[in-house]
mmCIF file of C-alpha atoms in Angstrom:
data_model
loop_
_atom_site.group_PDB
_atom_site.id
_atom_site.type_symbol
_atom_site.label_atom_id
_atom_site.label_comp_id
_atom_site.label_asym_id
_atom_site.label_seq_id
_atom_site.Cartn_x
_atom_site.Cartn_y
_atom_site.Cartn_z
ATOM 1 C CA MET A 1 45.326 133.454 113.593
ATOM 2 C CA ASP A 2 47.633 130.288 113.828
ATOM 3 C CA TRP A 3 45.921 128.382 116.701
ATOM 4 C CA PHE A 4 44.731 125.737 114.349
ATOM 5 C CA GLY A 5 48.085 125.429 112.354
ATOM 6 C CA ASP A 6 48.354 121.689 113.159
ATOM 7 C CA PHE A 7 44.672 120.851 112.602
ATOM 8 C CA THR A 8 44.124 118.206 109.934
ATOM 9 C CA GLY A 9 40.600 118.775 109.171
ATOM 10 C CA GLY A 10 40.932 120.324 105.830
ATOM 11 C CA THR A 11 41.376 123.938 104.574
ATOM 12 C CA GLY A 12 37.804 124.867 104.535
ATOM 13 C CA LEU A 13 37.150 123.747 108.041
ATOM 14 C CA LEU A 14 40.361 125.305 109.183
ATOM 15 C CA ILE A 15 39.307 128.651 107.865
ATOM 16 C CA GLY A 16 35.940 128.395 109.360
ATOM 17 C CA LEU A 17 37.322 127.432 112.797
ATOM 18 C CA THR A 18 39.842 130.459 112.607
ATOM 19 C CA VAL A 19 37.090 132.866 111.728
ATOM 20 C CA ALA A 20 34.936 131.475 114.711
ATOM 21 C CA LEU A 21 37.718 131.841 117.195
ATOM 22 C CA SER A 22 38.619 135.317 115.959
ATOM 23 C CA ALA A 23 35.027 136.461 116.222
ATOM 24 C CA LEU A 24 34.676 135.032 119.839
ATOM 25 C CA THR A 25 37.892 136.677 120.863
ATOM 26 C CA ILE A 26 36.779 140.051 119.491
ATOM 27 C CA ALA A 27 33.350 139.653 121.134
ATOM 28 C CA SER A 28 34.996 138.947 124.512
ATOM 29 C CA THR A 29 37.194 141.991 124.199
ATOM 30 C CA ALA A 30 34.293 144.261 123.469
ATOM 31 C CA LEU A 31 32.313 142.776 126.451
ATOM 32 C CA PHE A 32 35.343 143.294 128.704
ATOM 33 C CA ALA A 33 35.371 146.955 127.555
ATOM 34 C CA CYS A 34 31.685 147.261 128.863
ATOM 35 C CA ARG A 35 32.535 145.252 131.988
ATOM 36 C CA HIS A 36 29.816 142.865 130.989
ATOM 37 C CA ARG A 37 29.043 139.944 133.291
ATOM 38 C CA TRP A 38 29.259 137.465 130.326
ATOM 39 C CA ALA A 39 32.583 138.849 129.107
ATOM 40 C CA TRP A 40 34.484 135.589 129.796
ATOM 41 C CA LEU A 41 31.988 133.445 127.986
ATOM 42 C CA PRO A 42 32.933 133.945 124.267
ATOM 43 C CA LEU A 43 36.512 133.561 125.102
ATOM 44 C CA GLY A 44 35.857 130.393 127.078
ATOM 45 C CA ALA A 45 33.778 129.057 124.184
ATOM 46 C CA GLY A 46 36.804 129.809 121.903
ATOM 47 C CA VAL A 47 39.095 127.877 124.086
ATOM 48 C CA ALA A 48 36.670 124.999 124.202
ATOM 49 C CA LEU A 49 36.470 124.956 120.356
ATOM 50 C CA PHE A 50 40.242 124.972 120.042
ATOM 51 C CA LEU A 51 40.621 121.997 122.529
ATOM 52 C CA LEU A 52 37.785 119.905 120.974
ATOM 53 C CA PHE A 53 39.066 120.149 117.413
ATOM 54 C CA GLY A 54 42.566 119.639 118.579
ATOM 55 C CA LEU A 55 41.329 116.300 120.052
ATOM 56 C CA ALA A 56 39.347 115.467 116.913
ATOM 57 C CA SER A 57 42.455 116.124 114.704
ATOM 58 C CA GLY A 58 44.118 113.241 116.527
ATOM 59 C CA GLN A 59 46.343 115.164 118.978
ATOM 60 C CA PRO A 60 45.080 114.048 122.383
ATOM 61 C CA GLU A 61 48.192 115.037 124.304
ATOM 62 C CA LEU A 62 48.066 118.622 125.452
ATOM 63 C CA GLY A 63 51.150 120.477 126.689
ATOM 64 C CA MET A 64 51.312 122.749 129.653
ATOM 65 C CA GLY A 65 51.302 125.827 127.372
ATOM 66 C CA ASP A 66 47.844 124.698 125.953
ATOM 67 C CA LEU A 67 46.318 124.608 129.370
ATOM 68 C CA LEU A 68 47.314 128.242 130.327
ATOM 69 C CA LEU A 69 44.475 129.977 128.559
ATOM 70 C CA PRO A 70 41.748 127.648 129.904
ATOM 71 C CA ALA A 71 43.256 128.223 133.494
ATOM 72 C CA VAL A 72 43.378 131.938 133.028
ATOM 73 C CA CYS A 73 39.746 132.058 131.652
ATOM 74 C CA THR A 74 38.419 130.047 134.518
ATOM 75 C CA TYR A 75 40.290 132.155 137.253
ATOM 76 C CA GLY A 76 39.339 135.385 135.404
ATOM 77 C CA ALA A 77 35.612 134.436 135.301
ATOM 78 C CA TRP A 78 35.652 133.587 138.937
ATOM 79 C CA ARG A 79 37.353 136.864 139.805
ATOM 80 C CA TRP A 80 34.915 138.898 137.572
ATOM 81 C CA TRP A 81 31.897 137.327 139.148
ATOM 82 C CA SER A 82 33.028 137.520 142.628
ATOM 83 C CA GLY A 83 34.114 141.103 142.268
ATOM 84 C CA ARG A 84 30.710 142.011 140.664
ATOM 85 C CA ARG A 85 28.850 140.629 143.602
ATOM 86 C CA THR A 86 31.003 142.338 146.150
ATOM 87 C CA HIS A 87 30.601 145.726 144.370
ATOM 88 C CA GLY A 88 26.948 145.938 143.567
ATOM 89 C CA GLY A 89 26.905 144.300 140.127
ATOM 90 C CA MET A 90 29.712 146.348 138.488
ATOM 91 C CA LEU A 91 33.415 145.437 138.483
ATOM 92 C CA PRO A 92 35.329 148.401 139.876
ATOM 93 C CA VAL A 93 38.465 149.539 137.931
ATOM 94 C CA ARG A 94 41.821 150.894 139.168
ATOM 95 C CA ARG A 95 45.439 151.509 138.361
ATOM 96 C CA ALA A 96 48.122 148.877 138.680
ATOM 97 C CA THR A 97 50.550 149.317 141.624
ATOM 98 C CA ALA A 98 54.331 149.092 141.196
ATOM 99 C CA GLU A 99 54.228 145.651 142.855
ATOM 100 C CA GLU A 100 51.683 144.485 140.221
ATOM 101 C CA TRP A 101 53.725 145.838 137.298
ATOM 102 C CA GLY A 102 56.557 143.676 138.533
ATOM 103 C CA ILE A 103 54.323 140.593 138.942
ATOM 104 C CA GLY A 104 53.024 141.123 135.450
ATOM 105 C CA ALA A 105 56.456 141.274 133.979
ATOM 106 C CA GLY A 106 57.442 138.072 136.016
ATOM 107 C CA LEU A 107 54.273 136.191 134.699
ATOM 108 C CA LEU A 108 55.007 137.317 131.157
ATOM 109 C CA VAL A 109 58.435 135.689 131.297
ATOM 110 C CA LEU A 110 57.113 132.571 133.032
ATOM 111 C CA PHE A 111 54.205 132.104 130.405
ATOM 112 C CA ALA A 112 56.510 132.719 127.491
ATOM 113 C CA LEU A 113 58.944 130.076 128.842
ATOM 114 C CA ILE A 114 56.031 127.631 129.290
ATOM 115 C CA LYS A 115 54.471 128.364 125.925
ATOM 116 C CA GLY A 116 57.799 128.505 123.899
ATOM 117 C CA PHE A 117 60.588 126.513 125.509
ATOM 118 C CA SER A 118 61.341 123.469 127.332
ATOM 119 C CA GLY A 119 64.501 124.969 128.693
ATOM 120 C CA LEU A 120 66.731 128.108 128.357
ATOM 121 C CA GLU A 121 69.520 125.853 126.972
ATOM 122 C CA LEU A 122 67.475 125.763 123.686
ATOM 123 C CA LEU A 123 67.578 129.480 123.144
ATOM 124 C CA ALA A 124 70.530 129.337 120.920
ATOM 125 C CA VAL A 125 68.677 126.701 118.705
ATOM 126 C CA ILE A 126 65.410 128.423 118.432
ATOM 127 C CA GLY A 127 66.651 131.869 117.932
ATOM 128 C CA PRO A 128 65.198 135.415 118.610
ATOM 129 C CA ASP A 129 62.316 135.011 116.190
ATOM 130 C CA LEU A 130 60.701 132.313 118.273
ATOM 131 C CA LEU A 131 61.533 134.109 121.409
ATOM 132 C CA VAL A 132 59.482 137.088 120.184
ATOM 133 C CA HIS A 133 56.665 134.831 119.176
ATOM 134 C CA ALA A 134 56.607 133.169 122.623
ATOM 135 C CA VAL A 135 56.446 136.511 124.318
ATOM 136 C CA LEU A 136 53.667 137.805 121.989
ATOM 137 C CA SER A 137 51.760 134.498 122.647
ATOM 138 C CA ALA A 138 52.068 134.999 126.387
ATOM 139 C CA LEU A 139 51.097 138.639 126.446
ATOM 140 C CA PRO A 140 47.345 138.143 126.172
ATOM 141 C CA LEU A 141 47.406 135.847 129.105
ATOM 142 C CA VAL A 142 49.002 138.740 131.272
ATOM 143 C CA ILE A 143 46.348 141.160 129.734
ATOM 144 C CA TYR A 144 43.442 138.880 130.745
ATOM 145 C CA LEU A 145 44.766 138.543 134.171
ATOM 146 C CA GLY A 146 44.944 142.299 134.583
ATOM 147 C CA LEU A 147 41.364 142.562 133.371
ATOM 148 C CA ALA A 148 40.316 140.016 135.741
ATOM 149 C CA TYR A 149 41.508 142.282 138.491
ATOM 150 C CA GLY A 150 39.957 145.302 137.166
ATOM 151 C CA ILE A 151 43.265 146.987 136.137
ATOM 152 C CA ALA A 152 42.716 149.670 133.663
ATOM 153 C CA ASP A 153 46.285 149.738 132.556
ATOM 154 C CA ALA A 154 45.960 146.330 131.015
ATOM 155 C CA TRP A 155 44.117 148.107 128.145
ATOM 156 C CA SER A 156 47.137 150.198 127.304
ATOM 157 C CA ILE A 157 49.222 147.080 127.007
ATOM 158 C CA GLY A 158 46.497 145.543 124.908
ATOM 159 C CA VAL A 159 46.342 148.509 122.555
ATOM 160 C CA GLY A 160 50.219 148.130 121.972
ATOM 161 C CA PHE A 161 49.874 144.426 121.526
ATOM 162 C CA ALA A 162 47.051 144.836 118.895
ATOM 163 C CA LEU A 163 48.979 147.481 117.009
ATOM 164 C CA LEU A 164 52.055 145.406 116.853
ATOM 165 C CA ASN A 165 50.024 142.393 115.642
ATOM 166 C CA LEU A 166 48.348 144.663 113.003
ATOM 167 C CA ALA A 167 51.783 145.813 111.712
ATOM 168 C CA SER A 168 53.079 142.230 111.743
ATOM 169 C CA VAL A 169 50.258 140.727 109.689
ATOM 170 C CA THR A 170 50.263 143.754 107.301
ATOM 171 C CA ALA A 171 54.017 143.562 106.721
ATOM 172 C CA ALA A 172 53.865 139.809 106.298
ATOM 173 C CA GLY A 173 51.208 140.134 103.491
ATOM 174 C CA ALA A 174 48.770 137.967 105.456
ATOM 175 C CA PRO A 175 45.337 137.333 103.917
ATOM 176 C CA ASN A 176 42.653 140.197 104.110
ATOM 177 C CA LEU A 177 40.882 138.202 106.796
ATOM 178 C CA ALA A 178 43.802 138.279 109.110
ATOM 179 C CA VAL A 179 44.311 141.950 108.608
ATOM 180 C CA LEU A 180 40.693 142.628 109.315
ATOM 181 C CA TYR A 181 40.726 140.728 112.478
ATOM 182 C CA ALA A 182 43.932 142.543 113.620
ATOM 183 C CA ALA A 183 42.207 145.867 112.743
ATOM 184 C CA ALA A 184 39.174 144.786 114.711
ATOM 185 C CA SER A 185 41.371 143.915 117.670
ATOM 186 C CA VAL A 186 42.943 147.362 117.724
ATOM 187 C CA ALA A 187 39.413 148.928 117.693
ATOM 188 C CA ALA A 188 38.102 146.735 120.502
ATOM 189 C CA TYR A 189 41.181 147.435 122.711
ATOM 190 C CA LEU A 190 40.890 151.179 122.105
ATOM 191 C CA LEU A 191 37.232 150.901 123.068
ATOM 192 C CA GLY A 192 38.231 149.257 126.260
ATOM 193 C CA LEU A 193 40.974 151.937 127.026
ATOM 194 C CA VAL A 194 38.496 154.806 126.552
ATOM 195 C CA LYS A 195 35.702 153.168 128.486
ATOM 196 C CA TRP A 196 37.758 152.066 131.435
ATOM 197 C CA ARG A 197 39.750 155.438 131.743
ATOM 198 C CA THR A 198 36.238 157.071 131.796
ATOM 199 C CA ALA A 199 35.053 154.738 134.512
ATOM 200 C CA LEU A 200 38.304 155.636 136.427
ATOM 201 C CA ARG A 201 37.462 159.318 136.255
ATOM 202 C CA VAL A 202 33.934 158.681 137.408
ATOM 203 C CA GLN A 203 35.040 156.663 140.310
ATOM 204 C CA ASP A 204 37.539 159.329 141.278
ATOM 205 C CA ARG A 205 35.146 162.174 141.190
ATOM 206 C CA PRO A 206 33.351 161.483 144.608
ATOM 207 C CA ARG A 207 36.876 161.428 146.197
ATOM 208 C CA GLU A 208 37.885 164.672 144.507
ATOM 209 C CA LEU A 209 34.621 166.403 145.791
ATOM 210 C CA ALA A 210 35.139 164.925 149.305
ATOM 211 C CA TYR A 211 38.722 165.960 149.433
ATOM 212 C CA PRO A 212 39.269 169.006 147.147
ATOM 213 C CA ALA A 213 42.638 170.126 146.270
ATOM 214 C CA GLY A 214 44.448 172.244 148.940
ATOM 215 C CA SER A 215 41.998 171.163 151.709
#
């Protein structure tokens, strides 16, 4: 809920933009759960809003961290559409391999460094709180990349992330709107977890029938 923390357009407009971005993010998560072809569109629209009003607030310089989410959205949408065309209109789902778990961990560290730090020598200055914030800011990027590849395990990470965020905003005494958004995120990620695990079982059923246990 702090994407517009530096926006200078006034409190009312800030709240409106935050609500719009939050709603677009929830909409994309729900569409991801259904493997809908337009799933990346609301998220991309939210990114465009963020960049547009960032420029309007007099901050034309974008850091590398600001460009990560647009890049992930663009790449994810391309993967999503190409995967759907290749597999008859529905993106197939699968489990992550051991190698992909390692790649995901490496990307998480890389994205956290890009978003949060200019160098490891600053770690002693910024402290562990900002380190945790950088990791949590980078985690959705890894989740979105997992979804782009149809990896069902990304939803388990998403549920954990959403629960942690809900606990954080609740403990911090955040406004009711922030708590509502965090709770809606948990529900959307749980929906995705259930639907993609169901899709995995449906996909595995023909193989189980073709190669029954003990055959």
